[in-house]
Coordinates of C-alpha atoms in Angstrom, one line a residue:
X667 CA 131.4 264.0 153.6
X668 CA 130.9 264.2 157.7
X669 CA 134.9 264.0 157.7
X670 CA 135.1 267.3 155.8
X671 CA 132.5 269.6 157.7
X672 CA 134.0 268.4 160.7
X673 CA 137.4 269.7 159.1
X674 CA 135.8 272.8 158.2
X675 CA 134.3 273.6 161.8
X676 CA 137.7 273.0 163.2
X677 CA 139.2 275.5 161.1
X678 CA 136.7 277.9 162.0
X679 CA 137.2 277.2 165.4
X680 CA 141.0 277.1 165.1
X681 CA 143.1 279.9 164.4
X682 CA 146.1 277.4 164.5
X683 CA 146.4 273.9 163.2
X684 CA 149.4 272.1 164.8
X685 CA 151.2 274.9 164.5
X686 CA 150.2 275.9 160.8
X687 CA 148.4 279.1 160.7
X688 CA 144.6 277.9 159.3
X689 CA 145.1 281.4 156.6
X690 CA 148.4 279.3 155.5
X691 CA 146.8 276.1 154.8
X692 CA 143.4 277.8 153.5
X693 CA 146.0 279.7 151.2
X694 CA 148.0 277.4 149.7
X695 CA 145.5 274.5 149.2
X696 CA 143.3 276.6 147.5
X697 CA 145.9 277.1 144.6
X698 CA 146.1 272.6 144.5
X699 CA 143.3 271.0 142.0
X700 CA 142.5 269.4 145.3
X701 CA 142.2 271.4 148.1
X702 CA 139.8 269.4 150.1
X703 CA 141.6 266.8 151.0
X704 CA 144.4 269.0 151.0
X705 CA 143.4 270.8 153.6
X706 CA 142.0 267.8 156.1
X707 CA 145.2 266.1 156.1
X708 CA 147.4 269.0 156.6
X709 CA 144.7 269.6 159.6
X710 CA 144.9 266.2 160.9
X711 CA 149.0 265.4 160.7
X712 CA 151.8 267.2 163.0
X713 CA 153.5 270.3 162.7
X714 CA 156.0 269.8 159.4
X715 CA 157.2 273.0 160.3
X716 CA 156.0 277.1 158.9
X717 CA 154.2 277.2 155.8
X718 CA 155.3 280.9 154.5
X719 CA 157.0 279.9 151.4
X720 CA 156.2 277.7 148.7
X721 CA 158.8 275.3 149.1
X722 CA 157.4 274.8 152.9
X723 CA 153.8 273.6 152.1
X724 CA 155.5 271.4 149.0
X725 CA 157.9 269.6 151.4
X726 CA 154.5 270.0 154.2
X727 CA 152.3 268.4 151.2
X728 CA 155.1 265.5 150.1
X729 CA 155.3 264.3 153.8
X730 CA 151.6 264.1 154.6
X731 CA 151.5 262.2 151.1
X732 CA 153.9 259.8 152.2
X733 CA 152.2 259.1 155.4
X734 CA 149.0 258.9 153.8
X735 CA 150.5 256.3 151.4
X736 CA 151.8 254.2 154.1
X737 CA 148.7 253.9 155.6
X738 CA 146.9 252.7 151.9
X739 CA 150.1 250.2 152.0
X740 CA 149.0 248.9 155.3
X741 CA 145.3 248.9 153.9
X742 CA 146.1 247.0 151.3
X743 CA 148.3 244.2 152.3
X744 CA 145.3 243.7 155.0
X745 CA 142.9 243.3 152.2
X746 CA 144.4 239.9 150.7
X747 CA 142.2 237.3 153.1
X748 CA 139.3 239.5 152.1
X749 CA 139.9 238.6 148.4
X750 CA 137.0 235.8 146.7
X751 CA 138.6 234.3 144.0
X752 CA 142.1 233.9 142.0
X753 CA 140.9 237.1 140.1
X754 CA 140.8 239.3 142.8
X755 CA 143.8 237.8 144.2
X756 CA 145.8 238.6 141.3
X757 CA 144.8 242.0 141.5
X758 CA 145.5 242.1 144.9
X759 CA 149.1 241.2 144.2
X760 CA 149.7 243.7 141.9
X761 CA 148.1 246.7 143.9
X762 CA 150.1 245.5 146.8
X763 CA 153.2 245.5 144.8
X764 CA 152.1 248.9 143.1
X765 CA 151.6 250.6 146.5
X766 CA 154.9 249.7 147.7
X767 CA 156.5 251.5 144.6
X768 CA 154.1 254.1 145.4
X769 CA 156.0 254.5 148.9
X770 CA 159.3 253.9 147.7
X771 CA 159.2 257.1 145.2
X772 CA 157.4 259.5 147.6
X773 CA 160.2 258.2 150.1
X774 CA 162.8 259.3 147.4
X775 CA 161.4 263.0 147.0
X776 CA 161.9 263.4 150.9
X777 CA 165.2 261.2 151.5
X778 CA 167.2 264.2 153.8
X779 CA 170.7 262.6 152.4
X780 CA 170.0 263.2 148.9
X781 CA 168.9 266.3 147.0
X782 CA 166.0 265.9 144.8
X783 CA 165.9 268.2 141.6
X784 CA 162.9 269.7 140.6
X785 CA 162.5 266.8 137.6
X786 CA 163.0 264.3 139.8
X787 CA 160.3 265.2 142.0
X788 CA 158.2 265.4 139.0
X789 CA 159.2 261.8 137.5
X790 CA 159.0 260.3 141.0
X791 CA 155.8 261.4 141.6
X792 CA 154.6 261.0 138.1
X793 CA 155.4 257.3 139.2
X794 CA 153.8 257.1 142.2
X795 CA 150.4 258.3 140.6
X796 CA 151.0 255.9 137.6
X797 CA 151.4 253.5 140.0
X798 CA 147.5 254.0 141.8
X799 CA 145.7 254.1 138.3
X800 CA 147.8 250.5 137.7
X801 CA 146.3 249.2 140.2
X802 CA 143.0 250.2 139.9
X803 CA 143.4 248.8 135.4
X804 CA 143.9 245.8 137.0
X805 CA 140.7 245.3 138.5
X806 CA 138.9 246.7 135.5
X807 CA 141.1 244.1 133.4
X808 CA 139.6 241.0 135.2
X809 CA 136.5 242.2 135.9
X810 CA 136.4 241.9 139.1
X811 CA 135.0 244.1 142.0
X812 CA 136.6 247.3 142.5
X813 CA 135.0 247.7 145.8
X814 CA 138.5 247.4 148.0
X815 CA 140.0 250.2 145.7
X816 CA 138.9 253.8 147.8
X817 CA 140.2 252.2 150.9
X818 CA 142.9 251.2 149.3
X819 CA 143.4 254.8 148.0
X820 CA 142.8 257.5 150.8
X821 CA 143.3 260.5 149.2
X822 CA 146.7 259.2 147.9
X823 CA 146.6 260.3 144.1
X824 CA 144.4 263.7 145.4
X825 CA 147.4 264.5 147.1
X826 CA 149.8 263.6 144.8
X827 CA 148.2 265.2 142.1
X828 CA 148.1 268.5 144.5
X829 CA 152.3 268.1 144.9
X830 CA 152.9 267.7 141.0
X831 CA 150.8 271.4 140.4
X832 CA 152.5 272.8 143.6
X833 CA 156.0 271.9 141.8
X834 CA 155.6 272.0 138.2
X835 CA 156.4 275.8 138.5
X836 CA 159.5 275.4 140.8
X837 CA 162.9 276.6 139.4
X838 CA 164.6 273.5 138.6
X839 CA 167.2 272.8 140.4
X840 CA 169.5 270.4 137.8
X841 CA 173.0 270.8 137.0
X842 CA 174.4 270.5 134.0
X843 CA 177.2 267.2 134.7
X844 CA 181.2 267.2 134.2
X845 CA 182.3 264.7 132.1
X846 CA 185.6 262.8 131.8
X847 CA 186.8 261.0 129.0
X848 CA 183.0 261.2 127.4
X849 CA 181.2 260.2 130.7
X850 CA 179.9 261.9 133.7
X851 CA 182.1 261.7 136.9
X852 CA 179.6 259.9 138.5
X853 CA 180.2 256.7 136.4
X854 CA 183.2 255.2 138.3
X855 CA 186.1 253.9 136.4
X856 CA 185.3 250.0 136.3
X857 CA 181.8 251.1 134.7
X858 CA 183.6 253.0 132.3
X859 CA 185.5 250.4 131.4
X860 CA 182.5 248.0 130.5
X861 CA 180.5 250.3 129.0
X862 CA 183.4 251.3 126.3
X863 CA 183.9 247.9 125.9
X864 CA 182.2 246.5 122.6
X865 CA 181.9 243.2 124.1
X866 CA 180.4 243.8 127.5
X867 CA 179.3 240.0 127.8
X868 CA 183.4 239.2 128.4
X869 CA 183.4 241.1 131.6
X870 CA 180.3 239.6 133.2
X871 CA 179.3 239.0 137.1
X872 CA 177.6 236.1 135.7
X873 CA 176.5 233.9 132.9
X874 CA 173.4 231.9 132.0
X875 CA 173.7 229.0 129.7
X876 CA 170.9 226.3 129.2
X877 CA 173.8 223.7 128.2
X878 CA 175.3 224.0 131.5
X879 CA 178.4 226.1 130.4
X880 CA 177.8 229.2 132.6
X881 CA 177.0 229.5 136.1
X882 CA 173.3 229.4 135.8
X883 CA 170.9 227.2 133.5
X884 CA 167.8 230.1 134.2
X885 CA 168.1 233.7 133.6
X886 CA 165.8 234.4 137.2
X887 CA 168.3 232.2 139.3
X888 CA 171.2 234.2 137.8
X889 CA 168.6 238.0 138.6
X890 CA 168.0 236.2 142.4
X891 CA 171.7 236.2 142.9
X892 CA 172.8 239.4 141.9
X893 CA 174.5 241.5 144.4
X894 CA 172.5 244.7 145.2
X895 CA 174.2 248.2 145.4
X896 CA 177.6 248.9 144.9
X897 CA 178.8 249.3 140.8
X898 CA 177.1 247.9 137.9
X899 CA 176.6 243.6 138.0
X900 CA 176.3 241.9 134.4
X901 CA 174.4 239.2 133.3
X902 CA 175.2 237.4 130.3
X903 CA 172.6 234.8 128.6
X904 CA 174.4 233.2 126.1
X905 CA 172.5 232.3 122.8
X906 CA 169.2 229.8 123.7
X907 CA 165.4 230.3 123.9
X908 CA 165.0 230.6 127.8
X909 CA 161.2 229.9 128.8
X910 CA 160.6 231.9 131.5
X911 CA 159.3 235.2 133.3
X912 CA 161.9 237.2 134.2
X913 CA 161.5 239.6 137.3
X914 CA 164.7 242.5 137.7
X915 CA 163.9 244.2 140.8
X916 CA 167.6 245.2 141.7
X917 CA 169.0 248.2 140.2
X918 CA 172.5 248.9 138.5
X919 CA 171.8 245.2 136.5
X920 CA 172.9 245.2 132.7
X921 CA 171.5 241.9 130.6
X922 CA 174.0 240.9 127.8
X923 CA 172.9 238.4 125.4
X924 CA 174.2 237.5 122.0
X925 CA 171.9 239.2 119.8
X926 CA 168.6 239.2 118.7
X927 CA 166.9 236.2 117.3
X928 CA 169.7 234.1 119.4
X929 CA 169.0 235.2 122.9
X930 CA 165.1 234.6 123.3
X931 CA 163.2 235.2 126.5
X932 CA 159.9 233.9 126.1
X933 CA 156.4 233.6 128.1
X934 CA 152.7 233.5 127.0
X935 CA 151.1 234.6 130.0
X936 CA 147.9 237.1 129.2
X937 CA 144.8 239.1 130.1
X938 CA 142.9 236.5 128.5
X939 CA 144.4 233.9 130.1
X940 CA 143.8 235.3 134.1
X941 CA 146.5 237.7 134.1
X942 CA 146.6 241.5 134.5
X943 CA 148.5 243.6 131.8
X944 CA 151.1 244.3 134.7
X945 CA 151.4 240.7 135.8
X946 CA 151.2 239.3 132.1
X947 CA 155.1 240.2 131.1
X948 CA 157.7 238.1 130.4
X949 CA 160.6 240.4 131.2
X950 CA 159.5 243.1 133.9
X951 CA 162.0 245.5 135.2
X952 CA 161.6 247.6 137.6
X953 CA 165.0 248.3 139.6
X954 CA 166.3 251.7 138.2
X955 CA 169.6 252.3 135.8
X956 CA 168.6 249.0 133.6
X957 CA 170.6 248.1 130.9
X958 CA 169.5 245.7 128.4
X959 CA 171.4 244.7 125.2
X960 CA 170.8 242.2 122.5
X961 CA 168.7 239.6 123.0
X962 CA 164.9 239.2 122.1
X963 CA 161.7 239.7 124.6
X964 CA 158.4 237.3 123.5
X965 CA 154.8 236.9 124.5
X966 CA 153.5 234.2 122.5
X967 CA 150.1 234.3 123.8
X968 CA 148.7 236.0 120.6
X969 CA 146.0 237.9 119.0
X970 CA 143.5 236.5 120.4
X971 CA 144.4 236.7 124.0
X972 CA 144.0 240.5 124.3
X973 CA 146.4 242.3 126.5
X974 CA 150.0 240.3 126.6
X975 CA 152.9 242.0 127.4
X976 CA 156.5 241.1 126.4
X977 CA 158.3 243.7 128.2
X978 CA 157.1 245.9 131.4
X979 CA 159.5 248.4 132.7
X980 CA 159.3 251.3 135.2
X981 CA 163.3 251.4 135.2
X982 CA 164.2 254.7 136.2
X983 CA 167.7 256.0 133.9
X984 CA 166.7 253.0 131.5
X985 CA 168.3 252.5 128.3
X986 CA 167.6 249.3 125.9
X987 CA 169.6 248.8 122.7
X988 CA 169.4 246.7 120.6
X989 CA 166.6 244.4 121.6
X990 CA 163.5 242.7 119.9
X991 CA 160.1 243.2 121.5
X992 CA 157.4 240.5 120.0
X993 CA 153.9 240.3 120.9
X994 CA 150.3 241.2 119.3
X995 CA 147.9 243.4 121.9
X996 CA 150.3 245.4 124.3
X997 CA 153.7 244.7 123.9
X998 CA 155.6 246.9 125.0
X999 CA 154.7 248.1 128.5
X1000 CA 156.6 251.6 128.8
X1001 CA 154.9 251.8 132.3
X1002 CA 156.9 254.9 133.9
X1003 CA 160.2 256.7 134.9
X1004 CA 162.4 258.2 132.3
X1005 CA 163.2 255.0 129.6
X1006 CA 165.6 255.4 126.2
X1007 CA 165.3 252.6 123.6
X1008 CA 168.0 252.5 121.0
X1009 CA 167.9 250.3 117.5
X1010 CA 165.4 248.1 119.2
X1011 CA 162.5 246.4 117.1
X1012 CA 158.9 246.4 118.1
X1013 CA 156.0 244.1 116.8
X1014 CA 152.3 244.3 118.1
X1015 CA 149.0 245.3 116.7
X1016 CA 146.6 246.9 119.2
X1017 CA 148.3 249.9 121.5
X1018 CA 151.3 247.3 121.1
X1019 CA 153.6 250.8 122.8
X1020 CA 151.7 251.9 125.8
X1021 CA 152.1 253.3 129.8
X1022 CA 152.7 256.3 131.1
X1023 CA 156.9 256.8 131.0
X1024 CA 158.8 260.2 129.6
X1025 CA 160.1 257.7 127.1
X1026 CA 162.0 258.4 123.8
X1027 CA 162.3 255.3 120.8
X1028 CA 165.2 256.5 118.8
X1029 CA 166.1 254.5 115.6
X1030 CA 163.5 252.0 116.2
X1031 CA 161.5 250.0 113.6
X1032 CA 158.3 249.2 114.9
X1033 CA 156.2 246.6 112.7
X1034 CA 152.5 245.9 112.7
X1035 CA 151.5 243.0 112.5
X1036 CA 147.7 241.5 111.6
X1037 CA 145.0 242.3 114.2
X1038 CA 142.3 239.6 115.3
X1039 CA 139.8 242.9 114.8
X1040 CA 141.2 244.1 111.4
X1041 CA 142.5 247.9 113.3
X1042 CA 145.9 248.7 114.5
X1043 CA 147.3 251.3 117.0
X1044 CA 150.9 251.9 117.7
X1045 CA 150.9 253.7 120.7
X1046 CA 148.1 254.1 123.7
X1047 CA 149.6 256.5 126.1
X1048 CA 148.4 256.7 129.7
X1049 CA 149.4 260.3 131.3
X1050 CA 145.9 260.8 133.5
X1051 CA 147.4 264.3 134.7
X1052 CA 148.7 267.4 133.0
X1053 CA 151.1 268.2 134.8
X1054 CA 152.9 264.8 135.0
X1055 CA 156.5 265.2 132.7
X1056 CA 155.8 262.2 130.8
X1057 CA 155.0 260.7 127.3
X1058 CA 155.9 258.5 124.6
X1059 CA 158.6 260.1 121.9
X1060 CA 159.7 258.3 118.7
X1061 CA 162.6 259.7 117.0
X1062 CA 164.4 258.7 113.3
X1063 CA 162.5 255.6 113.4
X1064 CA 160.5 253.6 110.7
X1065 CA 157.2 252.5 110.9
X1066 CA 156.4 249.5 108.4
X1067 CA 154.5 246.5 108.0
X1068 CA 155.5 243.5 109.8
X1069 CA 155.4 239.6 106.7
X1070 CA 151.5 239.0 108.3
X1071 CA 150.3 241.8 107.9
X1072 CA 147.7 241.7 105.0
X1073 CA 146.6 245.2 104.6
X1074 CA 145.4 246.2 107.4
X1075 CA 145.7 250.4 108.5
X1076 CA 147.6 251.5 110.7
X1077 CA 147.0 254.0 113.6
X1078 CA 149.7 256.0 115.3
X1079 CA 147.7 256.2 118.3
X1080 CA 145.1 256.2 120.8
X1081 CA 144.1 258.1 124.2
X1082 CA 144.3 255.0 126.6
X1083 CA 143.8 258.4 129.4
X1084 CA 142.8 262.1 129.6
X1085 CA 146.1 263.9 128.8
X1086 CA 147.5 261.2 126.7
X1087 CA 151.2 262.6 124.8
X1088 CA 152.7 261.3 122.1
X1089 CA 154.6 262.8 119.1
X1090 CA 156.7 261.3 116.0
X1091 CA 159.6 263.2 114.9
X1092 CA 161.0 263.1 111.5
X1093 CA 160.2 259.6 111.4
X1094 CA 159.4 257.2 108.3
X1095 CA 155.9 256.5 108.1
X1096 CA 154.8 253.4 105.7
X1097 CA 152.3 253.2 103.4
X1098 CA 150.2 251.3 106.4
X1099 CA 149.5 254.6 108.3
X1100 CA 145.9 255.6 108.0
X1101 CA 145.6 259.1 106.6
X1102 CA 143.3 260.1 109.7
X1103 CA 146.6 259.1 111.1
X1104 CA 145.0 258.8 114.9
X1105 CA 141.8 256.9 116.5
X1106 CA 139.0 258.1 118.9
X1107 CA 139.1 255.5 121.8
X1108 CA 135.6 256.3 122.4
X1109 CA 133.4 259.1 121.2
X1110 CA 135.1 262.2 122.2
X1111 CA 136.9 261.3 125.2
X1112 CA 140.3 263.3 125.9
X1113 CA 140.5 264.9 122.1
X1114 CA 140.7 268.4 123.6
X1115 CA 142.8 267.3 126.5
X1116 CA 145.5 265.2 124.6
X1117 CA 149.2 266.2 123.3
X1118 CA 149.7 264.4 119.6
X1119 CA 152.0 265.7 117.5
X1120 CA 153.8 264.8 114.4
X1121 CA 157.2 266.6 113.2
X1122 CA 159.3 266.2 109.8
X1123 CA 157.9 263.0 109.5
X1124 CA 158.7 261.3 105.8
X1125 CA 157.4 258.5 103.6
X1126 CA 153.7 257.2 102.0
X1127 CA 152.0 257.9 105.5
X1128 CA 153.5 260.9 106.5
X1129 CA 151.0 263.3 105.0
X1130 CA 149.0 265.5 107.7
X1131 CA 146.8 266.5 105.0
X1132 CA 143.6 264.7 106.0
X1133 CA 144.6 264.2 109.4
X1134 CA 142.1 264.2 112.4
X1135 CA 141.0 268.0 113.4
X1136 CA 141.0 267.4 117.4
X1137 CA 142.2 270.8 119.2
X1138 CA 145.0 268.3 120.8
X1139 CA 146.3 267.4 117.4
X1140 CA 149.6 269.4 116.5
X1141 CA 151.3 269.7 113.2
X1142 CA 154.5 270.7 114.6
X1143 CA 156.3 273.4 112.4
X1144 CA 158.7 274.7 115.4
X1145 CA 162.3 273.2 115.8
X1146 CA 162.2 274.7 119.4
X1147 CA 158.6 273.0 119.9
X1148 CA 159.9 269.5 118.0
X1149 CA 163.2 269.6 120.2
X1150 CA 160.7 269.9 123.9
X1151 CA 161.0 265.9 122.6
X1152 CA 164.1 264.9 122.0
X1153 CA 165.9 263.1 124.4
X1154 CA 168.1 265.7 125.6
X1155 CA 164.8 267.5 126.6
X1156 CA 162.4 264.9 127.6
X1157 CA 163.8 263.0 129.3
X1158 CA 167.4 265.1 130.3
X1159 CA 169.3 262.5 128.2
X1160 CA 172.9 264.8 128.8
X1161 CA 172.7 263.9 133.2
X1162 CA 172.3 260.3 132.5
X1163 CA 172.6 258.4 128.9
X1164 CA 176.5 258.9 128.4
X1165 CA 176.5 256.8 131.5
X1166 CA 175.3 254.0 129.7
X1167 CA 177.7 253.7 127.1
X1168 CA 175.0 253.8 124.3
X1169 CA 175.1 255.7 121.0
X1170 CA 172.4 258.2 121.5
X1171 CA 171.6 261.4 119.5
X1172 CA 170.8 264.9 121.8
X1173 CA 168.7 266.7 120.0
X1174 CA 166.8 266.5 116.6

């Protein structure tokens, strides 16, 4: 607290702050959910320039963030002699890897040579805060001493949280794109080529065979070689069960196998077994414009092994079709960004669809399996801010009940965090479904702070009649309320998914 009074008498003292006038900074901090910190660091950084207009203290606020970032980086690579024991070194890893991310997207909201739309600011810094809380789970996750996090921290996520108010109400600046020939300009003409192609796999940079036929035996040598930048670089796995954990950290990659059931990733690392949800995946991804296609994602670790994750991706301009996702607790890790799955299968029991991505699952089945604890819950989304764009969206799929499952209910959801958002939208709902339709994940935490909604939905569960009555429950009767959802909305499908060369339906 001694920090902050000495910022105060300074501003008392001071009618000018490194060139901010103190009535600027007093003005526009006081509008932030933060303006504490808001105002210290603004007093304690350089001149970023005059602070008359809103879009001055935003672009003041997203600098000082970033510095303030880069310093929590520095803090926390120093922290890794400091750490006791493999637990808190495994945390350590993570956060370190998180807080780089962290830096990476603030750096992308203020990069001079590229023009950041309002929604990108948004998802990019959504990111970067989704990033902190990772961090911080995985400590909780391992039980281990959370004592390294506020220095870790400094003010980072007050700050961010600050920019995401400050620019939630600024005009958006998107276009709408030109296409050619069904695609946006942007995608050049070899992509175009091998995304129209029905057999992507024939044109590939590379391919992985365990038989010795390809290039590459392992899926990670063939992801260590790939050429970064430039156009779009293709993997092919031909068909094999490949034991391994698969890292993509380079962007523009597109993974090709030969369909699912034939080309099997596999892994069984877990919570239970000294990993953190983040660093339990088999497949993470987490260079931007993925695109994954037939094959099949597996953490065999099982029920009783708590969180396991199959897939973990915070792939920016995502898109998977379909794939196979196969785990029990936490299966799917949607963890941020803007992600599209298409025809893809999901199987899990406990929050088995969770993170904090503006995510849509369109024309997905998504199976339940049996749960060590006898209760299942689809989804367990993780939005810890309201004004972050993001949530999980499933569209035209089918929810059903995976060969184990022996009668167990089914819940649509959870709230993993405060402002947790999910809706279904005219989706077929199994007989599985509890009629309550959504679970408490402890007494009455985030009911009246939560976004769940269901639209159109169909089948044995679909009734809302004896739904839960939390004030954040929605029974969505609006088309114009049902389509906020739909990927042309959510996550501005129309910019970026003809791009991909997958099917993909606009609206509802």
């Amino acid at each position: 607290m001694t920090i902050f009074h000495i910022s105060c008498l300074f501003f008392l003292l001071s009618p000018v702050v490194h060139g901010y006038a103190v009535s600027d900074i007093r003005s526009w901090c006081s509008q932030t959910p933060n303006p504490e910190p808001c105002e210290h660091v603004l007093a304690e950084k350089p001149n970023y320039g005059s602070m008359k207009h809103k879009h001055d203290f935003i672009n003041a606020l997203l600098k000082v963030t970033l510095h303030q970032a880069e310093d929590a980086e520095t803090n926390t690579r120093g922290f890794g002699p400091k750490c006791h024991n493999n637990h808190e070194k495994t945390a350590w890893s993570d956060c370190l890897q998180l807080y780089e991310y962290t830096v990476q997207r603030i750096n992308m909201t203020v990069d001079p040579h590229k023009k950041c739309s309002q929604v990108e600011m948004q998802t990019w810094l959504s990111t970067a805060l989704t990033n902190l809380e990772t961090c911080k789970v995985g400590f909780q996750e391992l039980g281990v001493g959370d004592y390294l996090l506020p220095l870790m921290n400094n003010n980072v996520s007050s700050l961010i949280s600050n920019t995401l108010a400050m620019n939630k109400g600024r005009k958006s600046s998107n276009y709408e794109p030109r296409y050619q020939n069904g695609f946006p300009t942007w995608v050049n003409r070899g992509d175009r080529k091998l995304l129209q192609s029905s057999s992507p796999a024939s044109q590939a940079n590379a391919v992985v065979a365990q038989d010795g036929s390809g290039g590459y035996k392992t899926i990670g040598a063939a992801v260590a070689a790939a050429k970064s930048g430039g156009g779009r670089y293709v993997i092919y796995v031909k068909a094999g069960t490949y034991n391994e954990n698969v890292q993509i950290k380079s962007s523009n990659i597109m993974l090709v196998g030969d369909g699912i059931g034939k080309t099997i990733i596999t892994g069984s690392k877990s919570v239970g077994g000294g990993s953190t949800s983040f660093g339990s995946a088999t497949m993470g991804v987490d260079g931007d414009r993925f695109i994954g296609r037939d094959f099949t994602v597996k953490n065999t670790a099982g029920p009783q092994n708590e969180q396991a994750v199959a897939l973990r991706s915070s792939s920016d301009l995502s898109v998977f079709y379909q794939c196979s996702f196969e785990g029990y607790q936490d299966t799917l890790y949607v963890l941020s960004n803007r992600q599209f799955y298409k025809s893809c299968n999901i199987y899990g029991t406990v929050d088995f669809i969770f993170g904090n991505a503006a995510v849509v699952l369109q024309n997905c089945n998504i199976y339940a399996r049996d749960p060590p604890n006898k209760t299942n819950t689809i989804t367990a989304q993780g939005r810890t801010d309201p004004n972050q764009n993001t949530g999980i969206s499933i569209h035209n799929s089918r929810v059903s009940a995976a060969s184990s499952l022996n009668g167990v209910k089914t819940y649509l959801g959870r709230p993993w965090k405060q402002y947790s958002r999910t809706v279904f939208l005219k989706t077929y709902l199994d007989g599985i479904v509890n009629p309550a339709g959504w679970l408490p994940w402890s007494g009455n935490f985030a009911l009246n702070t939560l976004y769940y909604g269901e639209y159109m939905n169909t089948g044995p569960g679909s009734s809302t009649a004896n739904r839960v009555n939390w004030k954040g429950y929605h029974v969505i009767t609006s088309a114009t309320e049902a389509a906020k959802f739909t990927p042309g909305s959510f996550i501005a499908g129309g910019s970026w998914l003809p791009g991909t060369g997958v099917p993909w339906t606009s609206g509802l």
